[in-house]
Short mmCIF file of C-alpha atoms and ligand atoms in Angstrom, two decimals:
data_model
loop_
_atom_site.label_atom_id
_atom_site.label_comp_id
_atom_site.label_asym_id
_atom_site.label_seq_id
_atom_site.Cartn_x
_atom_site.Cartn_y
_atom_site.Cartn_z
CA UNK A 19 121.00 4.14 22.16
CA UNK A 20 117.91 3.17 21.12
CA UNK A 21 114.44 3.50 22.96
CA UNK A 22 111.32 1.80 21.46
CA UNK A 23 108.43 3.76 21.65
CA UNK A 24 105.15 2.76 23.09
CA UNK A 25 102.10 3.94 23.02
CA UNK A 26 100.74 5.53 25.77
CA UNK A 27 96.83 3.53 27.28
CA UNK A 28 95.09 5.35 29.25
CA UNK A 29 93.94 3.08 32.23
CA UNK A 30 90.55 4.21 32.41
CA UNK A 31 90.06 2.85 28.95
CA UNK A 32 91.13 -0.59 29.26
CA UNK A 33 89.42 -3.55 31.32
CA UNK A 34 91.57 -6.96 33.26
CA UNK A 35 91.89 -8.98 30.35
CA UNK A 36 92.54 -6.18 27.91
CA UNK A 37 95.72 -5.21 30.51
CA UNK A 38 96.42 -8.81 30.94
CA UNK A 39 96.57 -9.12 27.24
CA UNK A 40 98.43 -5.79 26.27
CA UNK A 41 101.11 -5.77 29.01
CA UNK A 42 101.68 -9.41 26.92
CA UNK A 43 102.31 -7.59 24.14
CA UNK A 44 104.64 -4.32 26.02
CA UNK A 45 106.92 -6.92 27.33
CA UNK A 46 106.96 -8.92 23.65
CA UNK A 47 107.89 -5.52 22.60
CA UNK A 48 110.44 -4.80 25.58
CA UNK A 49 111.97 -7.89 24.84
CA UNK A 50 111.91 -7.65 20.64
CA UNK A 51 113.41 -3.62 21.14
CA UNK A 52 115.64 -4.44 23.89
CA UNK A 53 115.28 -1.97 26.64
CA UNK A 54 118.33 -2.77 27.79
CA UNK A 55 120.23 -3.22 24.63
CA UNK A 56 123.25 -0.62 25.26
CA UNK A 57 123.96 -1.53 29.26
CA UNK A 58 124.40 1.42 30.25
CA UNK A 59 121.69 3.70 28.88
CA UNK A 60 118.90 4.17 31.67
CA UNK A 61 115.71 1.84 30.59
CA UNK A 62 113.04 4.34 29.60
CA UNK A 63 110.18 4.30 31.33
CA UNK A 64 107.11 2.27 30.11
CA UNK A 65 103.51 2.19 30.74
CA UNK A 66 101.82 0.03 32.68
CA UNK A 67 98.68 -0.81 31.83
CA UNK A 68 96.64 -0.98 35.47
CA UNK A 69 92.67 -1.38 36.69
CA UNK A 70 91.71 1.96 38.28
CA UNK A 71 90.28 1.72 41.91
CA UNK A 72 88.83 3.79 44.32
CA UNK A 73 91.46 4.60 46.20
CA UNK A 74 92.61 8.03 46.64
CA UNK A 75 90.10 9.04 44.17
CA UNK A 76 89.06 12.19 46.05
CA UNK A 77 93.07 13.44 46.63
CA UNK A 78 94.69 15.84 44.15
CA UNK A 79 98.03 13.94 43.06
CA UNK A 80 101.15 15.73 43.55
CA UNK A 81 102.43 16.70 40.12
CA UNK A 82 104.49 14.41 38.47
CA UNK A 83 107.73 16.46 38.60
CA UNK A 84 107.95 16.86 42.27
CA UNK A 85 107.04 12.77 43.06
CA UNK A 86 110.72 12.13 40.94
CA UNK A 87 112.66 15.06 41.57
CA UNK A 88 112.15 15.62 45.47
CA UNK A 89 113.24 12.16 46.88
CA UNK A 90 114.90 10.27 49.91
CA UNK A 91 117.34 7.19 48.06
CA UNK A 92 120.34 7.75 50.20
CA UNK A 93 121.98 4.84 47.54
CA UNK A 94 122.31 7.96 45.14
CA UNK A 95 122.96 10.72 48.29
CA UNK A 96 121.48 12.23 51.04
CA UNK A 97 120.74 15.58 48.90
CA UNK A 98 116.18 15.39 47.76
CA UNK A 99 117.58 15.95 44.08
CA UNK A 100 120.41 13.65 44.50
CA UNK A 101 118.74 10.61 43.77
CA UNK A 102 117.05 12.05 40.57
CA UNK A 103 120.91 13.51 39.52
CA UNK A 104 122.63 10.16 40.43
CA UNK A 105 120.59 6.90 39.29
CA UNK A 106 121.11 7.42 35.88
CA UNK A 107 123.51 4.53 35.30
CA UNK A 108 121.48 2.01 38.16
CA UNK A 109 120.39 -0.79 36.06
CA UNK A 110 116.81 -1.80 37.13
CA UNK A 111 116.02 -4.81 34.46
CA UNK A 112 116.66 -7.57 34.33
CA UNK A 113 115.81 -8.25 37.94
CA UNK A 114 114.88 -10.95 40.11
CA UNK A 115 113.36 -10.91 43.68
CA UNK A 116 113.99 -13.78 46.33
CA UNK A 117 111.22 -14.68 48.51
CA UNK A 118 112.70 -17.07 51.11
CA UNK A 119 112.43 -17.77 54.67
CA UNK A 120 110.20 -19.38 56.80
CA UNK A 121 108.04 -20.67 53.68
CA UNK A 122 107.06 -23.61 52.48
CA UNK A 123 107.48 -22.60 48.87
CA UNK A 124 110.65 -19.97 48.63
CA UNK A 125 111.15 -18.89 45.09
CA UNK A 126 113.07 -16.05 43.06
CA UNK A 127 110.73 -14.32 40.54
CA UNK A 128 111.23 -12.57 38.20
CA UNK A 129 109.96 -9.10 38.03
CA UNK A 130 108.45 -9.22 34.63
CA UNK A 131 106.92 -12.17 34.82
CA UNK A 132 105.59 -11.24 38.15
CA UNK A 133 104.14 -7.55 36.13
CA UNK A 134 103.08 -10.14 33.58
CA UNK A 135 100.40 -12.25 35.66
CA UNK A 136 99.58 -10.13 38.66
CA UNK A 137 96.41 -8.18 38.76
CA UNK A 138 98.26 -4.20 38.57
CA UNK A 139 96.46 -2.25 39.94
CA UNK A 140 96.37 2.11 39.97
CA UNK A 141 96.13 3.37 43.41
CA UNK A 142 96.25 6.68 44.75
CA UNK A 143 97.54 6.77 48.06
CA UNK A 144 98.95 9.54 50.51
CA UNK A 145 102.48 9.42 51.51
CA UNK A 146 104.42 10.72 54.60
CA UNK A 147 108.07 11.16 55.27
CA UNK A 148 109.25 11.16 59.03
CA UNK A 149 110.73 14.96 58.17
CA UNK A 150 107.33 16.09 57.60
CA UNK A 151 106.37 16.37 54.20
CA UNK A 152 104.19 14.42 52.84
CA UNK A 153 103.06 13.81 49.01
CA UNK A 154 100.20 12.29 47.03
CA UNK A 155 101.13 9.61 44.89
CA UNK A 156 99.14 7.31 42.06
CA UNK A 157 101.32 3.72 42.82
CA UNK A 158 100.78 0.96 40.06
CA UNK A 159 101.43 -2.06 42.01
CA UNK A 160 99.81 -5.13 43.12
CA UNK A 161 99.44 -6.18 47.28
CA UNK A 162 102.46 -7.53 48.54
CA UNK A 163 99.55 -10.29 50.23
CA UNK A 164 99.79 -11.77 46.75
CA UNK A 165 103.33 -12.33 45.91
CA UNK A 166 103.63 -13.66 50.40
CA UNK A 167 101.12 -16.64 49.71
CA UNK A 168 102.48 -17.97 46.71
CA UNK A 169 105.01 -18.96 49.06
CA UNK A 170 103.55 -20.18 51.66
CA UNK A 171 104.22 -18.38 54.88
CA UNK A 172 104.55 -21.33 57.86
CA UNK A 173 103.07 -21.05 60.91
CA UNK A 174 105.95 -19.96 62.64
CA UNK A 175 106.52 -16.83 60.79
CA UNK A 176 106.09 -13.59 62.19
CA UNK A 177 107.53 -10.97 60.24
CA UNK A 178 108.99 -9.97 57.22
CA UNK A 179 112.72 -8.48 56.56
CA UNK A 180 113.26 -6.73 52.88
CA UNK A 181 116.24 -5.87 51.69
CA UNK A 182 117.38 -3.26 48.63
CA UNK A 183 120.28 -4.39 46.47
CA UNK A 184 123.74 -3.91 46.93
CA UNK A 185 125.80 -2.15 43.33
CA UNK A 186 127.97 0.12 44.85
CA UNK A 187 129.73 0.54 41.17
CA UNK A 188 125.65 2.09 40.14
CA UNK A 189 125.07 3.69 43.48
CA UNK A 190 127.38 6.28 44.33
CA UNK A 191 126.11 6.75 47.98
CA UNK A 192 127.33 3.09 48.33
CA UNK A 193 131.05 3.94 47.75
CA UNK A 194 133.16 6.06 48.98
CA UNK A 195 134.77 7.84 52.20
CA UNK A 196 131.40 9.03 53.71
CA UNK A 197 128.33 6.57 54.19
CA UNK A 198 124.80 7.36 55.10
CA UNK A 199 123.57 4.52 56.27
CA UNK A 200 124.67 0.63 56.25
CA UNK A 201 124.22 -0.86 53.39
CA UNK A 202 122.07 -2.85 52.19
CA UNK A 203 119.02 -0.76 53.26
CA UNK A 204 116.74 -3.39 55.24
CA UNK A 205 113.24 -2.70 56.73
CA UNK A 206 110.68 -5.02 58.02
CA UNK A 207 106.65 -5.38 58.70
CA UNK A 208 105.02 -7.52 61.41
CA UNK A 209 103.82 -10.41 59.01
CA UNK A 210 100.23 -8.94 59.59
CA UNK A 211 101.11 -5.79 58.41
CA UNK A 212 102.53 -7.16 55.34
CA UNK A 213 99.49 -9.24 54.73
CA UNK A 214 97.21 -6.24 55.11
CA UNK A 215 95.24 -5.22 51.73
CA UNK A 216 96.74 -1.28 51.69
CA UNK A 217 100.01 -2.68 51.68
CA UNK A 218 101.95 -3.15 48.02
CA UNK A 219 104.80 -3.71 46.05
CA UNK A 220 104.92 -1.15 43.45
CA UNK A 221 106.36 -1.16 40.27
CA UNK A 222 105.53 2.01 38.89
CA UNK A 223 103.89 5.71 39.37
CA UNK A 224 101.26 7.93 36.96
CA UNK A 225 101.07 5.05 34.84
CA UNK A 226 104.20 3.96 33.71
CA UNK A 227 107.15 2.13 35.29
CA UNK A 228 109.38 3.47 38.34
CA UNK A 229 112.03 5.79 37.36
CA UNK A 230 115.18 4.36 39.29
CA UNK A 231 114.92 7.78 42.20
CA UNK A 232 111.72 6.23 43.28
CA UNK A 233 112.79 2.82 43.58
CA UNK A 234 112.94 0.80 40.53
CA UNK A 235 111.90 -1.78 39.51
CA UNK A 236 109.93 -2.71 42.83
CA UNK A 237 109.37 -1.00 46.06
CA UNK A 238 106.88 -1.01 49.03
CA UNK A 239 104.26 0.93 49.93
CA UNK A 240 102.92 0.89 53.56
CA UNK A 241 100.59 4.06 53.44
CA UNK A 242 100.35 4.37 56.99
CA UNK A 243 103.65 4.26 57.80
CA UNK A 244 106.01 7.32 57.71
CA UNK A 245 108.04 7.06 53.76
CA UNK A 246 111.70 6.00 55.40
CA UNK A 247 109.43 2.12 55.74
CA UNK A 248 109.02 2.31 51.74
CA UNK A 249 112.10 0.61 51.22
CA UNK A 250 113.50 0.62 47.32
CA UNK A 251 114.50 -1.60 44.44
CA UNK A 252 114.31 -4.59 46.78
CA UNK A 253 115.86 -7.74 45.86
CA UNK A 254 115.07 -10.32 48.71
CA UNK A 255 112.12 -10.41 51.10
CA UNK A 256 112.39 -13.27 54.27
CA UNK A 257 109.34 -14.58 56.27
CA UNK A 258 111.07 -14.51 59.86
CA UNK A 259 110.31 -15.42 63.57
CA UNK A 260 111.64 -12.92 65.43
CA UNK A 261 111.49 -8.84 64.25
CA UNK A 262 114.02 -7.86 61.70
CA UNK A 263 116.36 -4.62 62.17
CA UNK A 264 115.46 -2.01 59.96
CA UNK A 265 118.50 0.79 58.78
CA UNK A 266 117.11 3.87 60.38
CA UNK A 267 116.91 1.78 63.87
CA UNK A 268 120.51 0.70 63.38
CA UNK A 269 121.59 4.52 62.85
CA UNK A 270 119.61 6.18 65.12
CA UNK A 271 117.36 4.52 67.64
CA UNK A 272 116.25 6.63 69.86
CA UNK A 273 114.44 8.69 66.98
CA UNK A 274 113.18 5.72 64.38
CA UNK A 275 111.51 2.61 65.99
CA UNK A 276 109.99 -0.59 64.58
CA UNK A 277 106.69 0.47 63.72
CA UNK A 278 107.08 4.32 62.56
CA UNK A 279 102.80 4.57 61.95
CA UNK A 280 102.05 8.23 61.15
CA UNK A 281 100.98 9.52 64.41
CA UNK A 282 100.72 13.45 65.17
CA UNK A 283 100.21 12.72 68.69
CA UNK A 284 103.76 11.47 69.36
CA UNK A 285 106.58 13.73 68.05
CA UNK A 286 110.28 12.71 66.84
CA UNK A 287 112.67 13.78 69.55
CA UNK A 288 113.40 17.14 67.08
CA UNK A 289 110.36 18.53 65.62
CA UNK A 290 106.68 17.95 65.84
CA UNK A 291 104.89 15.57 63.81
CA UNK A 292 101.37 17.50 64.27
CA UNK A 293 101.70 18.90 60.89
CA UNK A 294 103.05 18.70 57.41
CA UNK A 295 103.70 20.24 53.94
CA UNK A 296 102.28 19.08 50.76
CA UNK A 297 105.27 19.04 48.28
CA UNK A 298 104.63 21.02 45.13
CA UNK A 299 101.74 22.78 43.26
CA UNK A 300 103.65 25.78 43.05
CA UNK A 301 104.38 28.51 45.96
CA UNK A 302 107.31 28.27 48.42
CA UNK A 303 107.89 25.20 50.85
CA UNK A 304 105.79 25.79 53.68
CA UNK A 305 102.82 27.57 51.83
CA UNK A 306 101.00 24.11 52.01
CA UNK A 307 101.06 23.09 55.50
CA UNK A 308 98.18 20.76 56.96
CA UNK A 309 97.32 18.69 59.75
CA UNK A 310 98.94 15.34 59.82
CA UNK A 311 96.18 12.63 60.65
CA UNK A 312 96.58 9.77 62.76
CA UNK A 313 97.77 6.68 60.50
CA UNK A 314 97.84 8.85 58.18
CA UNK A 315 94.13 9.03 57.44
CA UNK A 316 93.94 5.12 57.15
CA UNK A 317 92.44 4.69 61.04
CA UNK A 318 89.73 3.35 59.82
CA UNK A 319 91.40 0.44 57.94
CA UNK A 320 94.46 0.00 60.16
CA UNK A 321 93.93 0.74 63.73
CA UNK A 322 92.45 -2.65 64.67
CA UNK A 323 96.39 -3.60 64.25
CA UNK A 324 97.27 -2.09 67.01
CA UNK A 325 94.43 -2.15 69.26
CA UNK A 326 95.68 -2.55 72.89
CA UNK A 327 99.21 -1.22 72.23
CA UNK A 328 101.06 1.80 73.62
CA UNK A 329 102.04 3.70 70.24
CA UNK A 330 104.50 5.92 71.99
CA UNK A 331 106.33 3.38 73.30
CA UNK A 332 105.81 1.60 70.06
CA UNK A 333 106.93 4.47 67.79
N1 LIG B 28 116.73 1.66 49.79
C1 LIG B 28 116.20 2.79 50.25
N2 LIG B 28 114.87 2.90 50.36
C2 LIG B 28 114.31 4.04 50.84
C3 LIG B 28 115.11 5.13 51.26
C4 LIG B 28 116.53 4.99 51.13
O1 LIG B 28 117.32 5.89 51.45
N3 LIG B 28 117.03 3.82 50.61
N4 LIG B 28 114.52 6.28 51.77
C5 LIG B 28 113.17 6.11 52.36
C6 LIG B 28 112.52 7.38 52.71
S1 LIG B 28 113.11 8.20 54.09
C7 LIG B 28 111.42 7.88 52.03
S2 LIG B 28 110.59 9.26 52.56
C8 LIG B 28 110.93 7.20 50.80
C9 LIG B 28 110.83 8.21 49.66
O2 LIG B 28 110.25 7.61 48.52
P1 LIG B 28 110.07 8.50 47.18
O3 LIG B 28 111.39 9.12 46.89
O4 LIG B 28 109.62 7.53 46.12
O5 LIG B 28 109.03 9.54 47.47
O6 LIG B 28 111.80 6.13 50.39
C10 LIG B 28 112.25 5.30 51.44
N5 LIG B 28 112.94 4.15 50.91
MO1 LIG B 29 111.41 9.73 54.68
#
């Protein structure tokens, strides 16, 4: 097996056309070094050159080694170290994504190219799962707004449906007598919520490209949302009329709707949501409990989305 080694940029140091210009030369290198050369050897992870911004600048990240050891991928098993223990042979390059639909332009891309000339950007954004704990995360992504109009969304599109691949001969929670969920994994956003400027497809964390637990090579990011909305490695995203199911609907209605916004004021049916713990930074689970805010402190940005609407109906 061989891995090329890269150097490591610091983000802070470079400016837009020196990241334009360098991740030219990473995937020159990718391509010279073959990342992929062996097949099966997991594609190391690379950095990602990306502008810094404001966002999250004030929040303490959650250490590196909890973000992609403590993880929901029910592909690799329902277990929060499964998905670390079991994606080692998921093949996230070469990839393509499918953008179809109600467009006027549906296209495939492909996911280097689309690294290559999209503005990647370093945000640090807060993060909550539905079972209450919540982490900190720096995303390197760009907004999912971007990749939506090269398309061309018509008029008469309303939402949008993702959906994660399908290798049940890489993902053992894909095979087998017992299944999680139905596969493939699909979520959706009202197209608004797509469009918004917090929401992004993100193609890597702390600088450097996804390892395959949190998603590789491309997931979303809806900060506001509870995590189980953050679907993984997607492979086709559709501009539809009408709302699109969404896997943890299918399995279990009465407890996971449509919109799933963080909202401590309206509890799942068995446990409250008024509170949750920080993963990692040391102590025991539970030392780090807080108060969850409403949209997960992104009220101000996001709560003109849902102005007039009953959120507990609309959970
Ligand atoms: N395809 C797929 N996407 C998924 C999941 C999954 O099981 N399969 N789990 C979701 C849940 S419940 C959470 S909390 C987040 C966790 O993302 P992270 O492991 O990168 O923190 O991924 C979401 N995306
Ligand atoms: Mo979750």
């Amino acid at each position: 097996m061989s891995l090329i080694r890269i150097p490591k940029v610091l983000s802070s140091e470079i400016t837009p056309r020196d990241t334009y210009l360098r991740r030219r030369e990473l995937l020159a290198l990718a391509a010279a070094g073959g990342l992929a050369a062996s097949g099966i050897a997991p594609v190391a992870a690379a950095p990602i050159p990306a502008k810094k911004t404001e966002f999250g600048a004030d929040e303490t990240p959650t250490p590196k080694d909890d973000v992609i050891a403590y993880n929901n991928f029910y592909e690799f098993g329902t277990g929060k170290g499964d998905p670390a223990a079991n994606s080692g042979a998921f093949k996230p390059t070469p990839w393509s994504i499918t953008v179809d639909g109600l467009a006027a332009k549906p296209k495939t891309f492909d996911i280097a190219d689309l690294m290559a000339r999209m503005l990647m950007e370093e945000r640090i954004y807060r993060m909550r799962c539905v079972e209450a704990w919540s982490m900190v995360i720096p995303w390197v992504g760009f907004p999912l707004a971007a990749l939506l109009r090269e398309v061309e969304p018509l008029g008469s599109a309303k939402y949008v449906a993702f959906e994660t691949v399908v290798r049940p001969e890489e993902m053992p929670g894909q095979k087998g007598f017992f299944q999680a969920l139905a596969w493939p994994y699909v979520e959706g956003l009202r197209l608004d919520e797509a469009m918004h400027p917090l929401t992004i497809l993100a193609t890597g964390l702390y600088g450097e490209t996804l390892p395959n637990q949190n998603g590789a090579p491309i997931r979303l990011v809806v900060p506001w949302k509870y995590g189980f909305k953050g679907i993984k490695s997607i492979v086709r995203i559709s501009l539809t009329e009408t709302q699109p199911p969404t896997s943890w609907n299918i399995a279990n209605a009465g407890e996971y709707g449509f919109y799933a916004n963080v909202n401590p004021t309206v509890d799942h049916p068995r446990w409250s949501q008024a509170t949750e713990n920080r993963v990692g930074g040391g102590g025991f689970f539970g030392a780090n409990r807080r108060d969850t805010l409403m949209f997960n402190g992104y009220a101000d940005e996001v709560a003109s989305l849902y102005a007039g609407m009953d959120l507990k109906a609309n959970y």
